[in-house]
Structure formats: structure tokens, C-alpha cells
Short mmCIF file of C-alpha atoms and ligand atoms in Angstrom, two decimals:
data_model
loop_
_atom_site.label_atom_id
_atom_site.label_comp_id
_atom_site.label_asym_id
_atom_site.label_seq_id
_atom_site.Cartn_x
_atom_site.Cartn_y
_atom_site.Cartn_z
CA MET A 621 125.98 183.15 102.50
CA GLY A 622 126.06 185.60 105.40
CA ILE A 623 123.05 185.70 107.74
CA LEU A 624 121.48 189.09 108.33
CA ASN A 625 118.53 188.86 110.71
CA VAL A 626 116.54 192.09 110.86
CA THR A 627 114.47 190.77 113.76
CA PRO A 628 114.06 191.40 117.49
CA ASP A 629 114.05 187.67 118.35
CA SER A 630 116.39 185.56 116.20
CA PHE A 631 118.05 182.86 118.25
CA SER A 632 121.62 184.16 118.10
CA ASP A 633 121.59 187.75 116.81
CA GLY A 634 118.02 188.88 117.57
CA GLY A 635 117.75 192.63 118.11
CA LEU A 636 121.31 193.41 117.02
CA PHE A 637 120.40 194.58 113.50
CA LEU A 638 116.79 195.71 113.81
CA ALA A 639 117.70 199.31 112.94
CA PRO A 640 118.04 199.52 109.14
CA GLU A 641 121.39 201.38 109.28
CA ALA A 642 122.88 198.74 111.59
CA ALA A 643 121.60 195.98 109.29
CA VAL A 644 123.05 197.59 106.16
CA GLN A 645 126.43 198.06 107.88
CA ARG A 646 126.38 194.43 108.96
CA GLY A 647 125.57 193.33 105.40
CA LEU A 648 128.39 195.42 103.95
CA GLY A 649 130.69 194.10 106.65
CA MET A 650 129.92 190.48 105.76
CA LEU A 651 130.57 191.22 102.06
CA ALA A 652 133.92 192.77 103.01
CA GLU A 653 134.70 189.58 104.98
CA GLY A 654 134.10 187.49 101.85
CA ALA A 655 130.41 186.63 101.76
CA VAL A 656 129.10 186.14 98.23
CA ILE A 657 125.42 186.22 99.22
CA VAL A 658 123.73 188.19 102.02
CA ASP A 659 120.54 186.50 103.28
CA VAL A 660 118.21 189.11 104.76
CA GLY A 661 115.45 187.80 107.04
CA GLY A 662 112.65 189.62 108.89
CA GLU A 663 111.01 186.70 110.70
CA SER A 664 112.72 184.35 113.11
CA THR A 665 112.13 180.66 112.45
CA ARG A 666 113.68 179.37 115.67
CA PRO A 667 111.61 176.67 117.42
CA GLY A 668 108.51 178.23 118.96
CA SER A 669 108.91 181.62 117.27
CA ALA A 670 105.77 183.64 116.56
CA PRO A 671 104.78 184.42 112.94
CA VAL A 672 105.22 188.03 111.79
CA PRO A 673 102.55 189.73 109.62
CA ALA A 674 103.67 190.19 105.99
CA ALA A 675 103.55 194.00 106.15
CA GLU A 676 105.81 194.09 109.20
CA GLU A 677 108.22 191.53 107.74
CA ALA A 678 108.45 193.50 104.48
CA ALA A 679 108.98 196.76 106.38
CA ARG A 680 112.00 195.15 108.08
CA VAL A 681 113.71 193.61 105.06
CA VAL A 682 112.81 195.69 101.98
CA PRO A 683 114.62 198.93 102.96
CA VAL A 684 117.73 196.93 103.91
CA ILE A 685 117.72 195.02 100.61
CA ALA A 686 117.18 198.24 98.63
CA ALA A 687 120.10 199.94 100.43
CA LEU A 688 122.41 196.94 99.97
CA ALA A 689 121.47 196.72 96.27
CA ARG A 690 122.44 200.39 95.93
CA LYS A 691 125.64 200.28 97.98
CA ALA A 692 126.88 196.84 96.85
CA PRO A 693 125.57 196.44 93.29
CA HIS A 694 127.66 193.32 92.62
CA ALA A 695 126.55 191.42 95.72
CA LEU A 696 123.99 188.63 95.52
CA LEU A 697 121.07 189.35 97.82
CA SER A 698 118.68 186.76 99.19
CA VAL A 699 115.46 187.27 101.13
CA ASP A 700 114.73 184.71 103.84
CA THR A 701 110.95 184.51 103.69
CA SER A 702 108.16 182.02 103.12
CA LYS A 703 105.58 184.66 102.13
CA ALA A 704 105.11 185.42 98.43
CA ASP A 705 104.03 189.00 99.24
CA VAL A 706 107.29 189.70 101.05
CA ALA A 707 109.32 187.91 98.37
CA ALA A 708 107.72 189.99 95.60
CA GLN A 709 108.62 193.25 97.32
CA ALA A 710 112.15 192.06 98.11
CA LEU A 711 112.76 190.95 94.51
CA ALA A 712 111.47 194.32 93.26
CA ALA A 713 113.88 196.05 95.67
CA GLY A 714 116.88 194.16 94.27
CA ALA A 715 116.99 190.67 95.80
CA HIS A 716 118.24 187.93 93.46
CA MET A 717 116.91 184.89 95.26
CA VAL A 718 114.37 183.71 97.82
CA ASN A 719 115.38 181.50 100.72
CA ASP A 720 112.15 179.72 101.58
CA VAL A 721 112.28 177.48 104.67
CA THR A 722 108.90 176.03 103.64
CA ALA A 723 110.07 175.06 100.13
CA GLY A 724 107.31 176.95 98.35
CA ARG A 725 104.32 176.20 100.59
CA ASP A 726 102.79 179.57 99.67
CA PRO A 727 100.98 178.62 96.45
CA ARG A 728 102.20 181.78 94.67
CA MET A 729 105.88 181.46 95.58
CA LEU A 730 107.34 179.27 92.81
CA GLN A 731 105.53 181.08 90.00
CA LEU A 732 106.62 184.44 91.37
CA VAL A 733 110.27 183.39 91.55
CA ALA A 734 110.11 181.95 88.02
CA GLU A 735 108.61 185.13 86.58
CA ALA A 736 111.22 187.29 88.33
CA GLY A 737 114.06 185.18 86.90
CA ALA A 738 115.27 184.69 90.47
CA GLY A 739 116.71 181.72 92.35
CA ILE A 740 115.15 179.76 95.20
CA VAL A 741 116.33 177.78 98.19
CA LEU A 742 113.93 174.93 98.98
CA MET A 743 114.39 173.77 102.58
CA HIS A 744 112.94 170.77 104.39
CA MET A 745 110.97 171.51 107.54
CA ARG A 746 108.44 169.33 109.31
CA GLY A 747 105.40 171.42 110.31
CA THR A 748 105.99 175.04 111.28
CA PRO A 749 108.50 176.72 113.61
CA GLN A 750 105.78 176.50 116.30
CA THR A 751 105.28 172.73 115.92
CA MET A 752 108.44 171.37 114.32
CA GLN A 753 110.19 170.08 117.46
CA GLN A 754 107.08 168.26 118.76
CA ASP A 755 107.76 165.17 116.64
CA THR A 756 111.31 164.62 115.48
CA HIS A 757 111.04 160.88 114.87
CA TYR A 758 111.59 159.57 111.32
CA THR A 759 111.79 155.98 110.13
CA HIS A 760 114.48 156.95 107.60
CA VAL A 761 115.31 160.62 108.01
CA VAL A 762 117.66 160.85 105.01
CA ALA A 763 115.29 159.05 102.63
CA GLU A 764 112.32 161.16 103.78
CA VAL A 765 114.15 164.45 103.45
CA ALA A 766 115.65 163.48 100.08
CA ALA A 767 112.24 162.44 98.70
CA PHE A 768 110.68 165.70 99.88
CA LEU A 769 113.45 167.82 98.36
CA ALA A 770 113.31 165.91 95.06
CA ALA A 771 109.55 166.49 94.84
CA ARG A 772 109.83 170.20 95.63
CA ALA A 773 112.65 170.58 93.10
CA GLU A 774 110.40 169.01 90.47
CA ALA A 775 107.68 171.51 91.37
CA ALA A 776 110.15 174.39 91.01
CA LEU A 777 111.28 173.15 87.60
CA ALA A 778 107.65 172.69 86.53
CA ALA A 779 106.95 176.31 87.56
CA GLY A 780 109.72 177.41 85.19
CA ILE A 781 112.69 178.02 87.52
CA PRO A 782 115.88 176.84 85.75
CA GLN A 783 117.72 173.95 87.40
CA GLU A 784 120.85 175.98 88.20
CA ARG A 785 118.73 178.44 90.21
CA VAL A 786 117.21 175.78 92.46
CA PHE A 787 119.05 175.09 95.73
CA LEU A 788 118.12 172.31 98.16
CA ASP A 789 118.62 172.40 101.94
CA PRO A 790 118.02 169.55 104.45
CA GLY A 791 116.92 172.08 107.08
CA ILE A 792 119.25 171.27 109.95
CA GLY A 793 117.33 171.78 113.22
CA PHE A 794 113.94 172.15 111.55
CA GLY A 795 111.93 169.25 112.99
CA LYS A 796 114.96 167.00 113.64
CA ASN A 797 116.69 165.77 116.77
CA VAL A 798 120.46 165.60 117.23
CA ASP A 799 120.74 162.15 115.64
CA GLY A 800 118.60 163.24 112.68
CA ASN A 801 120.76 166.31 112.12
CA LEU A 802 123.93 164.23 112.25
CA ALA A 803 122.50 161.62 109.87
CA LEU A 804 121.64 164.36 107.37
CA LEU A 805 125.10 165.89 107.66
CA ARG A 806 126.70 162.49 107.01
CA ALA A 807 124.40 162.01 104.03
CA LEU A 808 125.25 165.32 102.38
CA PRO A 809 126.85 163.58 99.36
CA ASP A 810 123.59 161.62 98.84
CA LEU A 811 121.61 164.87 98.86
CA ALA A 812 124.11 166.41 96.41
CA ALA A 813 123.45 163.42 94.13
CA LEU A 814 119.91 164.76 93.60
CA GLY A 815 121.62 167.03 91.06
CA PHE A 816 121.03 170.47 92.57
CA PRO A 817 123.37 172.80 94.45
CA LEU A 818 122.85 172.61 98.22
CA VAL A 819 122.51 175.17 100.99
CA LEU A 820 123.51 174.14 104.50
CA GLY A 821 122.75 176.05 107.70
CA VAL A 822 124.46 174.75 110.83
CA SER A 823 125.77 178.02 112.25
CA ARG A 824 125.46 178.17 116.08
CA LYS A 825 122.50 175.75 116.03
CA SER A 826 121.24 173.94 119.11
CA PHE A 827 122.53 170.47 118.16
CA ILE A 828 126.03 171.93 118.64
CA GLY A 829 124.98 173.03 122.12
CA HIS A 830 123.55 169.57 122.84
CA LEU A 831 126.79 167.88 121.74
CA THR A 832 129.18 170.26 123.55
CA GLY A 833 127.32 172.26 126.18
CA ALA A 834 128.50 175.47 124.47
CA ALA A 835 126.29 178.58 124.72
CA VAL A 836 124.96 180.10 121.48
CA ASP A 837 127.72 182.70 121.18
CA GLU A 838 130.44 180.11 121.86
CA ARG A 839 129.58 177.69 119.06
CA LEU A 840 131.94 178.82 116.31
CA PRO A 841 134.33 175.83 116.60
CA GLY A 842 131.38 173.40 116.52
CA SER A 843 129.82 175.31 113.61
CA LEU A 844 133.04 174.92 111.62
CA ALA A 845 133.36 171.23 112.48
CA ALA A 846 129.81 170.64 111.27
CA LEU A 847 130.87 171.92 107.84
CA LEU A 848 133.30 169.03 107.32
CA PRO A 849 130.85 167.07 105.11
CA THR A 850 130.70 170.00 102.68
CA LEU A 851 134.29 169.18 101.73
CA LEU A 852 132.98 166.02 100.04
CA CYS A 853 130.46 167.86 97.88
CA PRO A 854 131.11 169.98 94.82
CA GLU A 855 128.50 172.68 95.28
CA VAL A 856 127.37 173.75 98.75
CA VAL A 857 126.46 177.24 99.88
CA VAL A 858 127.09 177.55 103.61
CA ARG A 859 124.74 179.86 105.52
CA VAL A 860 126.73 181.37 108.41
CA HIS A 861 126.87 184.15 111.00
CA ASP A 862 130.69 184.21 111.20
CA VAL A 863 131.79 184.92 107.64
CA ALA A 864 135.51 185.66 108.05
CA ALA A 865 136.18 182.65 110.28
CA THR A 866 134.22 180.32 108.02
CA LYS A 867 136.00 181.59 104.94
CA GLN A 868 139.41 180.98 106.53
CA PHE A 869 138.34 177.51 107.68
CA LEU A 870 137.14 176.54 104.20
CA GLN A 871 140.16 178.03 102.44
CA VAL A 872 142.55 175.94 104.52
CA ALA A 873 140.37 172.82 104.56
CA CYS A 874 140.01 172.93 100.76
CA ALA A 875 143.76 173.45 100.31
CA VAL A 876 144.49 170.41 102.51
CA ARG A 877 141.89 168.30 100.68
CA THR A 878 143.01 169.17 97.14
CA PRO A 879 146.73 169.68 96.49
N1 HH2 B 171 118.19 178.34 109.36
C1 HH2 B 171 117.59 179.41 109.92
C2 HH2 B 171 116.89 180.34 109.12
N2 HH2 B 171 116.84 180.19 107.78
N3 HH2 B 171 117.41 179.00 105.85
C3 HH2 B 171 118.00 177.94 105.25
N4 HH2 B 171 117.96 177.80 103.92
N5 HH2 B 171 118.68 177.00 105.98
C4 HH2 B 171 118.77 177.08 107.34
O1 HH2 B 171 119.37 176.17 107.96
C5 HH2 B 171 118.14 178.18 108.00
C6 HH2 B 171 117.46 179.14 107.20
C7 HH2 B 171 117.67 179.62 111.39
O2 HH2 B 171 118.81 180.36 111.72
P1 HH2 B 171 118.85 181.95 111.98
O3 HH2 B 171 118.44 182.72 110.78
O4 HH2 B 171 120.19 182.29 112.51
O5 HH2 B 171 117.83 182.19 113.16
P2 HH2 B 171 116.34 182.72 113.24
O6 HH2 B 171 115.48 181.81 112.40
O7 HH2 B 171 116.00 182.67 114.70
O8 HH2 B 171 116.30 184.13 112.70
#
């Protein structure tokens, strides 16, 4: 899953793809590099980021999704939003799935996705992007995140979304400290045992900076290393900025793992 942030303020690529033409080119470029899904987002969720009104968020992502649906009809398109209004417009424009970092907090989200026959990513986050790093203490981070994801998956199934279209994501960096992020990465096989495909977003995130001192645009090696636990799990979608490098890493790592 290639990350396409149509925002002025995303933590690593903010402002680079705010112009719709630049965003569409970037999306097509990631597909050419081997991405299967392009995840188009119009609101940064980095710690402390300000919320964006639905109309503005939709104005950023909908034209880009419509253009990608036209120019790359076989690509899977995802909209990274937690607002049902934005999701509805994105699905109508050609998106196939909703990546919701609040796991369906908007009371209309799950029903909307079910009725559209779309897929959904349900991610764990404590609080909101404004508050999530204020309290990163958990008694048992893996158990808490797993219980939350299991409950939200049940809600998605109850709303009528088929099991194979429900993806779970531990939300690396969303209300967790470095140790919490590492514990969740080590526990990836336990999260896979919940019975749903997973999504994992580690690309360029701050825990890599904390561990290595590397600046945001120098975190590719750490981002690849953080994907090692995915080699133990059958079905994980990796959400990344650097598609070609990640694809090469996974191709070789999988070949070494499985003769
Ligand atoms: N991380 C970010 C945004 N959306 N969605 C899922 N499912 N999982 C993630 O880990 C995840 C996500 C944050 O990364 P990015 O999009 O690069 O930055 P920003 O939120 O600043 O736009």
C-alpha cells in the first residue's frame, strides 16, 4: 500500500503532493513501482496535527481518487479518512476501501462501507492525533490493542462488511511509546491470529528516529527492518512511502525465508 498524502502538513511528505496533478503522478508512479493499493489521505494524523473540515478534506482527495480510478482502472484505491462524509464521496469517485485510523468512530462509517461493498482498515489509536501522545502507558499494550481490534472487527461484521474485507492495524505510533510500538511489532503473529488480514504502517515513523537518531527522510533502512515481523505472518499489507525499495526488500526476504 503506497502512501499518497494530499496535505500541506504530513510528517514526511507534507506539501509535496498538494497539487492534484502532482498527487496523481505520484500515485501512478507508486503503482509502476509495484504498489497494489494507493492510500490517498487529505488530513494529516501526525501527533498534534489540526483537524481538517470535511469539505476541505474531500476537495483534496476526491479529484485525485477520480483521476487515479480513470487512469489506473485495475488499481485498488483506498481513502485515508475517519469522516463518513469524505468516505462516501471517495467511494463514489472510485475508491475500493476506507482506511480509518479511528476504526469506525464516526457512527455512519461501518454502515456506509457495508452498503458500498467496500473494504475497511480498522486501526487502533488512543484518543485523537491532538491527544494521543499525552498518555502512552498501557498495563498490557498487546492485550489492550488486540481486544480493541477484535471488538471493532465484530462491529464491522455486524454492520455487514464481509470478513475478508476487514483489515486490522495496531496503529504504530498512535498513542504508543517506543517500547509499546516494539511490543506490538513483536506480537504481530498474535494479532494475525485474530483471523483478519493486517495492515502495518511503520514507514519513516518517529520510533525509528528515537532508536537511531535518523532524520525523517533518512529512515528507509529502519523502516525496512521494522517490517521483519511481517515475514512471520501470512497476510499483511504494508503501508509505505518507499514502494520500490520495500518491494525489493520483501521479495528477497521472502525468497530467503521460503525456499
Ligand atoms: N499511519 C499514518 C496515517 N495513516 N493508517 C493506517 N492504517 N496505519 C498507519 O500506521 C497510518 C495510517 C501516519 O503516516 P503518514 O500518512 O505518512 O503521515 P500523516 O498522518 O502526517 O499524513
